[in-house]
XYZ file of C-alpha atoms in Angstrom:
677
model
C 8.101 11.293 -92.684
C 7.841 12.594 -89.112
C 4.289 13.640 -88.193
C 4.615 16.924 -86.285
C 0.838 17.538 -86.290
C 0.570 15.391 -83.116
C 2.441 18.117 -81.191
C 0.873 21.219 -79.656
C 2.045 24.608 -81.102
C 4.700 25.216 -78.414
C 6.050 21.659 -78.649
C 6.253 21.993 -82.437
C 8.109 25.308 -82.175
C 10.649 23.651 -79.832
C 11.099 20.721 -82.237
C 11.522 22.870 -85.351
C 14.049 25.319 -83.833
C 17.193 23.275 -84.442
C 19.962 25.843 -84.898
C 21.430 28.277 -82.395
C 20.890 28.289 -78.615
C 17.415 27.260 -77.403
C 15.935 27.062 -73.898
C 12.885 24.798 -73.647
C 11.160 25.622 -70.347
C 9.283 22.374 -69.802
C 6.879 22.412 -66.869
C 5.942 19.201 -65.041
C 4.011 16.739 -67.229
C 4.264 18.823 -70.425
C 5.736 16.065 -72.609
C 9.391 17.080 -72.633
C 10.711 13.584 -73.488
C 8.415 13.565 -76.528
C 9.771 16.973 -77.564
C 13.418 15.922 -77.136
C 12.996 12.699 -79.138
C 10.975 14.396 -81.911
C 13.569 17.185 -82.074
C 16.420 14.693 -82.584
C 14.439 12.813 -85.276
C 13.533 16.145 -86.952
C 17.208 17.160 -87.066
C 18.088 13.901 -88.830
C 15.194 14.410 -91.256
C 16.498 17.913 -92.030
C 19.930 16.538 -92.980
C 21.919 16.696 -89.726
C 24.210 13.638 -89.523
C 23.034 11.434 -86.600
C 26.641 10.959 -85.441
C 26.885 14.745 -84.864
C 23.962 14.804 -82.399
C 24.529 14.487 -78.653
C 21.744 14.190 -76.071
C 22.787 14.273 -72.406
C 20.632 13.411 -69.405
C 21.117 12.407 -65.770
C 20.032 8.768 -65.496
C 20.645 5.685 -67.579
C 16.925 4.938 -67.425
C 16.089 8.284 -69.083
C 18.864 7.821 -71.669
C 17.631 4.321 -72.575
C 14.034 5.495 -72.872
C 15.058 8.378 -75.153
C 17.283 6.124 -77.278
C 14.424 3.623 -77.752
C 11.947 6.355 -78.692
C 14.356 8.035 -81.124
C 15.093 4.667 -82.791
C 11.349 4.168 -83.388
C 11.026 7.644 -84.949
C 14.050 7.370 -87.260
C 13.660 5.601 -90.647
C 14.638 1.924 -90.529
C 17.858 0.968 -92.344
C 17.371 -0.930 -95.592
C 19.695 -3.871 -94.885
C 20.432 -6.305 -92.081
C 23.881 -4.736 -91.731
C 22.193 -2.003 -89.691
C 23.686 -3.218 -86.436
C 27.262 -2.989 -87.654
C 29.787 -0.947 -85.724
C 29.691 1.815 -88.386
C 25.914 2.073 -88.037
C 26.195 2.345 -84.253
C 28.692 5.174 -84.660
C 26.267 6.976 -86.986
C 23.405 6.965 -84.491
C 22.727 9.942 -82.217
C 24.656 9.663 -78.945
C 22.167 9.710 -76.054
C 23.799 9.110 -72.678
C 24.469 10.441 -69.176
C 27.184 12.985 -68.342
C 29.315 10.215 -66.851
C 28.880 7.899 -69.854
C 29.831 10.745 -72.206
C 33.014 11.389 -70.244
C 33.906 7.670 -70.244
C 33.605 7.678 -74.072
C 35.885 10.704 -74.329
C 38.425 9.422 -71.790
C 38.645 5.929 -73.333
C 39.979 7.701 -76.442
C 42.203 10.339 -74.843
C 43.052 9.490 -71.188
C 46.609 8.367 -72.028
C 47.371 12.065 -72.609
C 46.745 12.537 -68.845
C 49.051 9.715 -67.720
C 46.436 6.971 -67.266
C 46.124 3.706 -69.195
C 43.109 3.194 -71.473
C 41.867 0.254 -69.375
C 41.228 2.461 -66.315
C 38.623 1.214 -63.821
C 35.821 3.291 -62.291
C 35.550 2.995 -58.509
C 32.051 2.737 -57.075
C 31.038 4.185 -53.680
C 32.291 1.223 -51.604
C 35.676 1.206 -53.350
C 36.037 4.961 -52.856
C 35.175 4.459 -49.182
C 37.821 1.741 -48.855
C 40.422 4.092 -50.374
C 39.525 6.853 -47.867
C 39.616 4.367 -44.944
C 43.083 3.247 -46.031
C 44.375 6.849 -46.039
C 42.727 7.709 -42.702
C 44.201 4.616 -41.035
C 47.662 5.762 -42.117
C 47.354 9.375 -40.889
C 45.002 9.172 -37.881
C 46.309 9.160 -34.309
C 45.678 6.026 -32.220
C 42.100 5.932 -30.955
C 41.035 8.805 -33.231
C 37.800 7.978 -35.058
C 36.646 9.792 -38.191
C 33.688 8.764 -40.312
C 35.193 8.008 -43.756
C 31.757 8.390 -45.388
C 31.533 12.030 -44.250
C 35.041 12.746 -45.541
C 34.248 11.094 -48.893
C 31.031 13.138 -49.228
C 33.052 16.305 -48.596
C 35.653 15.314 -51.225
C 32.796 14.905 -53.713
C 31.375 18.319 -52.811
C 34.784 19.925 -53.419
C 34.857 18.379 -56.877
C 31.274 19.246 -57.819
C 30.325 22.321 -55.852
C 32.664 24.927 -57.258
C 32.932 27.928 -54.928
C 29.813 26.847 -52.996
C 31.704 23.844 -51.574
C 33.185 26.159 -48.926
C 29.696 26.588 -47.450
C 29.002 22.897 -46.896
C 29.500 20.729 -43.849
C 31.515 20.744 -40.654
C 34.711 22.911 -40.767
C 36.774 20.080 -39.198
C 35.658 17.554 -41.806
C 36.252 20.145 -44.529
C 39.838 20.696 -43.334
C 40.516 16.934 -43.140
C 39.088 16.375 -46.631
C 41.318 19.153 -48.003
C 44.286 17.560 -46.227
C 43.787 14.110 -47.786
C 42.484 15.202 -51.229
C 45.882 14.834 -52.956
C 46.589 11.492 -51.259
C 43.191 10.220 -52.353
C 43.845 11.310 -55.934
C 47.306 9.664 -55.896
C 45.914 6.427 -54.420
C 43.372 6.139 -57.240
C 45.884 7.100 -59.926
C 48.314 4.440 -58.629
C 45.585 1.821 -59.248
C 44.760 3.292 -62.686
C 41.334 4.073 -61.240
C 39.004 7.080 -61.312
C 35.832 7.840 -59.372
C 32.535 9.256 -60.681
C 33.513 12.866 -60.020
C 36.887 12.385 -61.743
C 35.171 11.354 -64.977
C 33.979 14.923 -65.544
C 36.959 16.683 -63.943
C 39.503 14.675 -65.957
C 37.558 15.440 -69.145
C 37.697 19.160 -68.303
C 41.422 18.864 -67.601
C 41.847 17.076 -70.934
C 40.057 19.930 -72.726
C 42.203 22.568 -70.982
C 45.572 20.850 -71.505
C 44.938 19.282 -74.925
C 42.948 21.664 -77.185
C 43.126 19.140 -80.042
C 40.998 16.694 -77.970
C 38.401 19.433 -77.352
C 38.419 20.330 -81.070
C 37.789 16.666 -81.981
C 34.834 16.485 -79.560
C 33.371 19.765 -80.846
C 33.704 18.492 -84.389
C 31.851 15.281 -83.537
C 29.140 16.766 -81.303
C 27.891 19.720 -83.370
C 24.340 19.664 -81.978
C 24.085 19.290 -78.201
C 20.921 18.853 -76.113
C 20.904 18.693 -72.299
C 17.897 17.427 -70.355
C 17.132 18.509 -66.755
C 19.481 21.482 -67.172
C 18.399 22.937 -63.816
C 20.163 19.980 -62.137
C 23.617 20.662 -63.634
C 26.449 21.476 -61.236
C 29.516 23.682 -61.769
C 31.635 21.051 -63.557
C 28.779 19.801 -65.770
C 28.043 23.430 -66.719
C 31.704 23.939 -67.682
C 31.744 20.700 -69.717
C 28.639 21.612 -71.733
C 29.884 25.130 -72.409
C 33.307 23.873 -73.518
C 31.574 21.684 -76.123
C 29.080 24.293 -77.367
C 30.517 27.809 -77.125
C 32.035 27.607 -80.643
C 29.177 26.179 -82.755
C 26.404 27.420 -80.377
C 23.928 24.742 -81.486
C 22.954 24.202 -77.897
C 19.481 23.249 -76.626
C 18.734 22.913 -72.927
C 15.522 21.487 -71.525
C 14.574 22.128 -67.936
C 12.341 23.675 -65.330
C 13.730 25.980 -62.661
C 10.613 25.226 -60.570
C 11.852 21.619 -60.258
C 15.412 22.429 -59.152
C 15.646 20.394 -55.925
C 19.243 19.181 -55.788
C 21.112 22.244 -54.524
C 22.411 20.173 -51.591
C 24.462 18.068 -54.023
C 25.849 20.974 -56.029
C 23.117 21.694 -58.615
C 23.133 25.357 -59.664
C 19.709 26.780 -60.551
C 21.588 29.854 -61.852
C 22.802 27.752 -64.813
C 19.242 27.903 -66.150
C 18.200 31.320 -64.811
C 21.277 33.118 -66.214
C 21.524 31.393 -69.610
C 21.262 34.732 -71.503
C 24.542 35.812 -69.877
C 26.411 33.227 -71.985
C 24.010 32.968 -74.932
C 22.382 36.433 -75.389
C 20.682 35.258 -78.597
C 18.954 32.288 -76.889
C 15.392 31.526 -78.021
C 13.014 30.601 -75.174
C 10.080 28.234 -75.718
C 7.675 27.568 -72.832
C 5.801 24.263 -72.536
C 2.844 24.889 -70.200
C 0.127 22.463 -71.314
C 0.163 19.621 -68.793
C -0.978 16.162 -69.891
C -0.789 14.557 -66.444
C -2.942 16.261 -63.819
C -6.357 17.788 -63.203
C -6.902 21.560 -63.201
C -7.364 21.549 -59.404
C -3.946 19.948 -58.821
C -2.244 22.308 -61.306
C -3.868 25.438 -59.885
C -2.633 24.415 -56.434
C 0.892 23.831 -57.787
C 0.900 27.206 -59.601
C -0.244 28.968 -56.418
C 2.543 27.345 -54.355
C 5.419 28.072 -56.724
C 4.429 31.718 -57.363
C 5.747 32.437 -53.853
C 9.295 31.895 -55.180
C 10.460 35.207 -56.637
C 13.651 34.014 -58.391
C 12.083 32.010 -61.230
C 11.121 32.150 -64.887
C 7.382 32.757 -65.048
C 5.166 29.961 -66.340
C 1.718 28.638 -65.473
C 0.677 25.033 -66.019
C -2.784 24.305 -67.434
C -4.692 21.195 -68.436
C -7.739 20.179 -70.453
C -8.464 17.251 -68.110
C -11.176 19.080 -66.127
C -11.316 20.199 -62.488
C -11.302 16.741 -60.881
C -11.576 16.113 -57.142
C -10.569 18.681 -54.527
C -7.310 18.151 -52.611
C -7.956 16.271 -49.354
C -6.307 17.733 -46.248
C -6.190 15.641 -43.057
C -4.793 16.206 -39.559
C -3.789 13.238 -37.363
C -2.810 12.907 -33.707
C 0.563 11.299 -34.427
C 2.548 9.586 -37.187
C 1.310 6.048 -36.421
C -2.318 7.217 -36.764
C -1.391 8.934 -40.016
C 0.230 5.773 -41.407
C -2.699 3.510 -40.458
C -5.271 5.890 -41.949
C -3.381 6.412 -45.221
C -3.133 2.628 -45.643
C -6.856 2.308 -44.821
C -7.669 4.864 -47.545
C -5.563 2.951 -50.075
C -7.400 -0.279 -49.185
C -10.769 1.502 -49.428
C -9.868 2.711 -52.954
C -8.910 -0.846 -53.903
C -12.080 -2.482 -52.533
C -14.623 0.206 -53.408
C -13.246 1.477 -56.721
C -11.026 -1.367 -57.937
C -7.932 0.900 -57.822
C -4.822 -1.336 -57.800
C -2.048 -0.749 -55.288
C 0.381 0.219 -58.065
C -1.736 3.320 -58.823
C -1.024 4.690 -55.328
C 2.114 6.375 -54.007
C 3.031 7.725 -50.569
C 5.517 10.622 -50.664
C 7.566 11.837 -47.687
C 10.419 14.271 -47.027
C 12.924 12.089 -45.100
C 13.812 8.392 -45.126
C 13.025 8.074 -41.404
C 9.326 8.663 -42.141
C 9.078 5.321 -43.955
C 9.237 3.162 -40.785
C 5.654 3.709 -39.446
C 4.339 3.541 -43.039
C 6.041 0.201 -43.670
C 4.731 -1.124 -40.341
C 1.146 -0.132 -41.229
C 1.393 -1.581 -44.756
C 2.691 -4.889 -43.422
C -0.003 -5.056 -40.730
C -2.653 -4.621 -43.464
C -0.916 -7.164 -45.778
C -0.496 -4.504 -48.474
C 2.385 -5.071 -50.879
C 4.702 -2.094 -51.257
C 7.903 -1.098 -52.987
C 10.292 1.186 -51.105
C 12.361 3.116 -53.612
C 15.837 3.516 -52.248
C 16.103 0.029 -50.679
C 19.225 -2.088 -51.184
C 20.299 -2.076 -54.807
C 20.909 -5.343 -56.634
C 24.476 -4.169 -57.220
C 25.076 -3.528 -53.514
C 24.585 -7.213 -52.626
C 27.683 -8.936 -51.291
C 27.877 -11.658 -53.940
C 27.552 -9.136 -56.787
C 30.254 -6.857 -55.344
C 32.596 -9.840 -54.815
C 32.149 -10.977 -58.415
C 32.719 -7.486 -59.816
C 35.878 -7.176 -57.672
C 37.153 -10.437 -59.222
C 36.575 -9.085 -62.743
C 38.278 -5.771 -61.937
C 41.260 -7.661 -60.489
C 41.608 -9.781 -63.624
C 41.600 -6.662 -65.807
C 43.845 -4.657 -63.487
C 45.520 -6.594 -60.624
C 47.071 -3.324 -59.398
C 43.587 -2.172 -58.327
C 44.262 -2.615 -54.592
C 40.664 -2.116 -53.458
C 39.296 -4.925 -55.628
C 42.206 -7.280 -54.943
C 41.964 -6.818 -51.169
C 38.238 -7.576 -51.301
C 38.623 -10.983 -52.969
C 42.130 -12.138 -51.942
C 40.675 -14.477 -49.297
C 37.143 -14.927 -50.690
C 36.655 -17.847 -50.558
C 39.295 -18.620 -47.912
C 42.663 -19.541 -49.482
C 45.145 -19.022 -46.641
C 45.448 -15.238 -47.065
C 44.235 -14.034 -43.669
C 43.567 -10.406 -42.677
C 46.937 -10.332 -40.883
C 48.711 -11.537 -44.051
C 46.954 -8.959 -46.215
C 47.744 -6.155 -43.733
C 51.430 -7.086 -43.901
C 51.319 -7.115 -47.701
C 49.549 -3.758 -47.685
C 52.244 -2.360 -45.391
C 54.949 -3.680 -47.736
C 53.209 -2.016 -50.702
C 53.146 1.292 -48.777
C 56.866 1.045 -47.953
C 57.820 0.213 -51.538
C 55.299 2.620 -53.085
C 53.853 -0.121 -55.278
C 50.583 -2.040 -55.595
C 49.750 -4.975 -53.311
C 49.925 -7.335 -56.317
C 53.467 -6.132 -57.099
C 54.399 -6.740 -53.440
C 52.941 -10.283 -53.668
C 55.293 -11.013 -56.611
C 58.390 -9.603 -54.868
C 60.578 -12.404 -53.349
C 62.043 -9.896 -50.864
C 58.505 -9.509 -49.473
C 57.218 -13.091 -49.732
C 60.291 -14.676 -48.093
C 59.351 -12.893 -44.847
C 56.237 -15.131 -44.574
C 56.015 -18.730 -43.340
C 56.171 -21.470 -46.002
C 52.394 -22.217 -46.095
C 51.467 -18.529 -46.339
C 54.128 -17.969 -49.035
C 52.679 -20.846 -51.040
C 49.160 -19.366 -50.702
C 50.430 -15.986 -51.980
C 52.231 -17.640 -54.927
C 49.139 -19.745 -55.783
C 46.944 -16.621 -55.778
C 49.367 -14.727 -58.049
C 49.544 -17.728 -60.412
C 45.708 -17.906 -60.493
C 45.345 -14.195 -61.410
C 48.052 -14.384 -64.104
C 46.605 -17.610 -65.572
C 43.162 -15.992 -65.935
C 44.750 -12.885 -67.448
C 46.581 -15.031 -70.041
C 43.303 -16.759 -70.897
C 41.609 -13.388 -71.456
C 44.480 -12.005 -73.537
C 44.800 -15.154 -75.699
C 41.291 -16.597 -75.589
C 40.249 -19.838 -77.259
C 38.013 -19.279 -80.285
C 34.438 -18.359 -79.369
C 35.075 -17.866 -75.626
C 31.785 -16.910 -73.948
C 32.184 -14.846 -70.787
C 29.142 -16.395 -69.095
C 30.573 -19.928 -69.282
C 34.076 -18.659 -68.430
C 32.808 -16.854 -65.310
C 30.735 -19.841 -64.129
C 33.824 -22.027 -64.480
C 36.170 -19.829 -62.425
C 33.523 -19.258 -59.720
C 33.071 -23.018 -59.480
C 36.813 -23.752 -59.490
C 37.546 -21.196 -56.767
C 34.733 -22.640 -54.667
C 32.829 -19.343 -54.583
C 29.400 -20.899 -55.240
C 30.076 -23.488 -52.499
C 31.168 -20.692 -50.145
C 27.909 -18.784 -50.748
C 25.905 -21.899 -49.872
C 28.043 -22.609 -46.807
C 27.821 -19.109 -45.307
C 24.016 -18.887 -45.463
C 22.176 -20.902 -42.797
C 18.918 -20.639 -44.742
C 19.113 -22.792 -47.939
C 16.548 -20.525 -49.636
C 18.732 -17.453 -49.023
C 21.861 -19.210 -50.296
C 20.132 -20.300 -53.518
C 18.802 -16.753 -53.928
C 22.386 -15.419 -53.775
C 23.599 -18.006 -56.311
C 20.641 -17.143 -58.546
C 21.437 -13.395 -58.298
C 24.946 -14.093 -59.501
C 23.895 -16.374 -62.360
C 21.346 -13.788 -63.528
C 24.183 -11.277 -63.800
C 26.470 -13.752 -65.627
C 23.797 -14.185 -68.298
C 24.231 -10.490 -69.284
C 28.024 -10.578 -69.761
C 28.317 -11.322 -73.490
C 27.191 -7.942 -74.771
C 28.872 -5.354 -77.001
C 32.410 -6.062 -78.205
C 34.382 -8.618 -80.179
C 37.258 -9.693 -77.939
C 36.488 -11.097 -74.434
C 38.536 -8.321 -72.785
C 36.575 -5.641 -74.668
C 33.259 -7.290 -73.709
C 34.402 -7.499 -70.093
C 35.397 -3.805 -70.002
C 32.031 -2.783 -71.488
C 30.186 -5.024 -69.019
C 31.961 -3.471 -65.997
C 31.503 0.038 -67.375
C 27.754 -0.465 -67.771
C 27.395 -1.885 -64.261
C 29.354 0.922 -62.625
C 27.471 3.647 -64.500
C 24.051 1.998 -64.357
C 23.160 1.997 -60.662
C 19.480 2.860 -61.239
C 18.749 -0.305 -63.249
C 17.909 -2.474 -60.208
C 15.064 -0.227 -59.042
C 13.588 -0.216 -62.520
C 13.696 -4.036 -62.672
C 12.254 -4.677 -59.231
C 9.324 -2.250 -59.417
C 7.103 -4.363 -61.671
C 4.508 -6.028 -59.401
C 1.218 -4.582 -58.101
C 2.480 -2.687 -55.068
C 2.106 0.708 -53.388
C 5.139 2.949 -54.006
C 6.855 4.476 -50.964
C 9.227 7.209 -52.105
C 10.974 10.355 -50.897
C 10.114 13.652 -52.561
C 13.671 13.919 -53.909
C 13.376 10.514 -55.617
C 9.936 11.077 -57.167
C 10.903 13.678 -59.792
C 10.023 12.432 -63.275
C 7.445 9.932 -61.968
C 3.638 10.111 -61.922
C 0.887 8.249 -60.071
C -2.926 8.367 -60.373
C -3.370 8.703 -56.574
C -0.788 10.475 -54.397
C -0.602 10.782 -50.595
C 1.851 13.397 -49.285
C 2.465 12.763 -45.574
C 4.232 14.744 -42.844
C 3.513 18.297 -44.058
C 4.934 19.775 -40.857
C 7.220 22.655 -40.062
C 10.698 21.178 -39.621
C 10.042 18.357 -42.079
C 8.846 20.440 -45.045
C 10.319 22.982 -45.018
C 13.147 21.071 -43.341
C 14.592 22.641 -40.203
C 17.985 23.018 -41.930
C 16.514 25.203 -44.681
C 16.073 28.157 -42.303
C 19.773 28.022 -41.338
C 21.041 27.410 -44.874
C 18.653 29.850 -46.584
C 17.142 27.200 -48.871
C 13.433 27.833 -48.243
C 12.834 28.342 -51.994
C 14.253 24.894 -52.721
C 11.979 23.322 -50.068
C 8.980 25.010 -51.738
C 10.121 23.616 -55.102
C 10.252 20.183 -53.463
C 6.619 20.555 -52.366
C 5.730 21.688 -55.908
C 7.402 18.582 -57.374
C 5.496 16.339 -54.931
C 2.128 17.941 -55.788
C 2.701 17.668 -59.551
C 3.251 13.886 -59.348
C -0.526 13.420 -58.836
C -2.697 12.666 -61.850
C -6.241 12.241 -60.453
C -6.360 12.654 -56.662
C -4.093 14.248 -54.087
C -4.251 13.812 -50.302
C -2.046 15.811 -47.926
C -1.685 15.111 -44.198
C 0.173 16.352 -41.141
C 0.376 15.336 -37.474
C 0.006 17.007 -34.101
C 2.880 14.890 -32.779
C 5.623 12.672 -34.142
C 7.605 9.977 -32.337
C 11.348 10.412 -32.027
C 13.365 7.848 -30.060
C 10.090 6.553 -28.598
C 8.988 9.976 -27.324
C 6.022 11.847 -28.846
C 7.128 15.386 -29.744
C 4.643 18.142 -30.731
C 4.502 19.280 -34.396
C 3.222 22.386 -36.160
C 1.628 22.405 -39.656
C 3.895 23.407 -42.534
C 3.634 27.100 -43.496
C 3.349 25.868 -47.117
C -0.189 24.660 -46.356
C -1.306 28.306 -46.124
C -0.232 28.755 -49.757
C -2.872 26.285 -50.998
C -5.948 28.202 -52.249
C -8.835 27.476 -49.846
C -11.322 26.819 -52.667
C -9.163 23.898 -53.939
C -8.924 22.119 -50.590
C -11.435 19.942 -48.756
C -10.764 19.263 -45.080
C -11.360 15.564 -44.487
C -13.020 16.234 -41.093
C -15.624 18.494 -42.740
C -16.157 16.027 -45.559
C -16.924 13.189 -43.120
C -19.845 15.221 -41.722
C -21.382 15.789 -45.178
C -24.063 13.181 -46.020
C -23.387 11.081 -49.127
C -25.873 11.558 -51.981
C -28.248 8.602 -52.351
C -27.091 7.715 -55.877
C -23.405 7.895 -54.888
C -24.076 5.629 -51.912
C -25.839 3.052 -54.096
C -22.979 3.027 -56.602
C -20.392 2.685 -53.827
C -22.120 -0.287 -52.183
C -22.624 -1.941 -55.587
C -18.894 -1.612 -56.302
C -18.003 -3.039 -52.876
C -20.363 -6.000 -53.287
C -18.765 -6.727 -56.665
C -15.263 -6.447 -55.181
C -15.955 -9.042 -52.454
C -17.717 -11.377 -54.910
């Protein structure tokens, strides 16, 4: 029996309201994940079939956490058959938008002219596809950044009508010009990109009402987390699923809507009554994270935004310390002093590095901070560094797997055709690519065409034929596997046979680096034999999880005692006992672009999010000057600083002139003596 007495009255109301449209306005730190998981468990307890419940969120990390917590709350199955396929189908579906669309498309995509074994292109593969198109249409010597064009294509897909407002008009026109070619290039490889997952699902629903009816019948109770972050296509998807049965619960906080620049529509949350006039609104305002001082400051900041749903966070944690405000001469001073304060907390109060976080508005601000942390020998973790899945050896391996499953995936095949070297030079591959363009076929089809291969010299022709034979041999092995084939052993064998491990060791001058790359790869191989019976099914699931699960590396790497360096956009959903917000200057926060684009409210929400990450202490700093290209440029304090109530703030300069009480001094020195042994 689920114990609802552990919830506060508002949380309980949100959990017990299970039918009809519900908006749970969940302020920062108010226990929304607890409410969502209890609500799902309560629905099951009240007789709702678990297989009819859908919970959608934005990251795989959040989905996994919710799934684990729901599993603990639900009654345990009586027999060991609990992990059977039928049981898995009868569990609540908790996943991201993209994972949901993959599930739907795996069942129905053939109706749209794709094969069921479609591949999902990641960012680098999308970029390669755009480069290929630009090289074919650009004039000689003309240079266009393919990354900018790709970003614009994504904005067209996600931004709805607002996409017309974004970016350079020239880039916008070029993106519009190549959009159909890009779509055709992916379709020819039986590939889709992240944005297509949602757009193809919407197209499926429009063109095949029976597919929409089947999805509505399965997902009769839908919950969406972080609803303020939904974009135009996600909004349309959710409404398509829920408008008939109207058992629709959204959880969100308009005060934490900070992703407008990537298409998020705050209006989706603010205007919910327009689509669901009967919606019931439950506000969660009791904060379990921060002190009253920090929450009062956050409430005072966000009240300056007029377009919002009113709420006021409160806490029973007591007033706590005042917010520290510090001014520095320039950014290098600021970085050194912040690091010194972190070290003082560690030595004087035994506060570990992992309890401290430094928040900043732009990635460029991390350089002086990293320099100061290294100079002081302080371990740190920069969120947003190179992902495990962006490493060369991992991308090569994944390209091999995608080629085995679908050799007509040009991007993957071109990546690994000559890795390791097998006589297929860049010149050879360019000629094959040209032949595939002329014949309107895939590169692999061109490699099998005698009319194409006979135009090459004998040694090159033999290399092409050997490569084709290798791909087809591996495909046969996957389609007719020996009994009990384990993917881990299979993958190690083909990487060894091709000489890939030897190539990794040869290319790295430093033996330690080469072994690290081999180890990275072997760690990944150990995760291959997951869900699925047949090797091909396991391989498809493995690739799907990797492509959709790009946030897993950060989660894995952030385990040691280290200071967290993180941008304000990346910190949403996190919390730290001691927070340092640096660079509170006009032009950084609010960003200079916000005045042109009219997004000052969003910048204020970003400041609000940063402030509400702090649990016990909050320090805010700004500089009189900041270095840019080696030159010190003058800075002005952020206008947001004036919105902090004076009685909640302590200026560090004034504090340094106040004598320390005798008892406090004794305690401090005692703690320091203990710390140094």
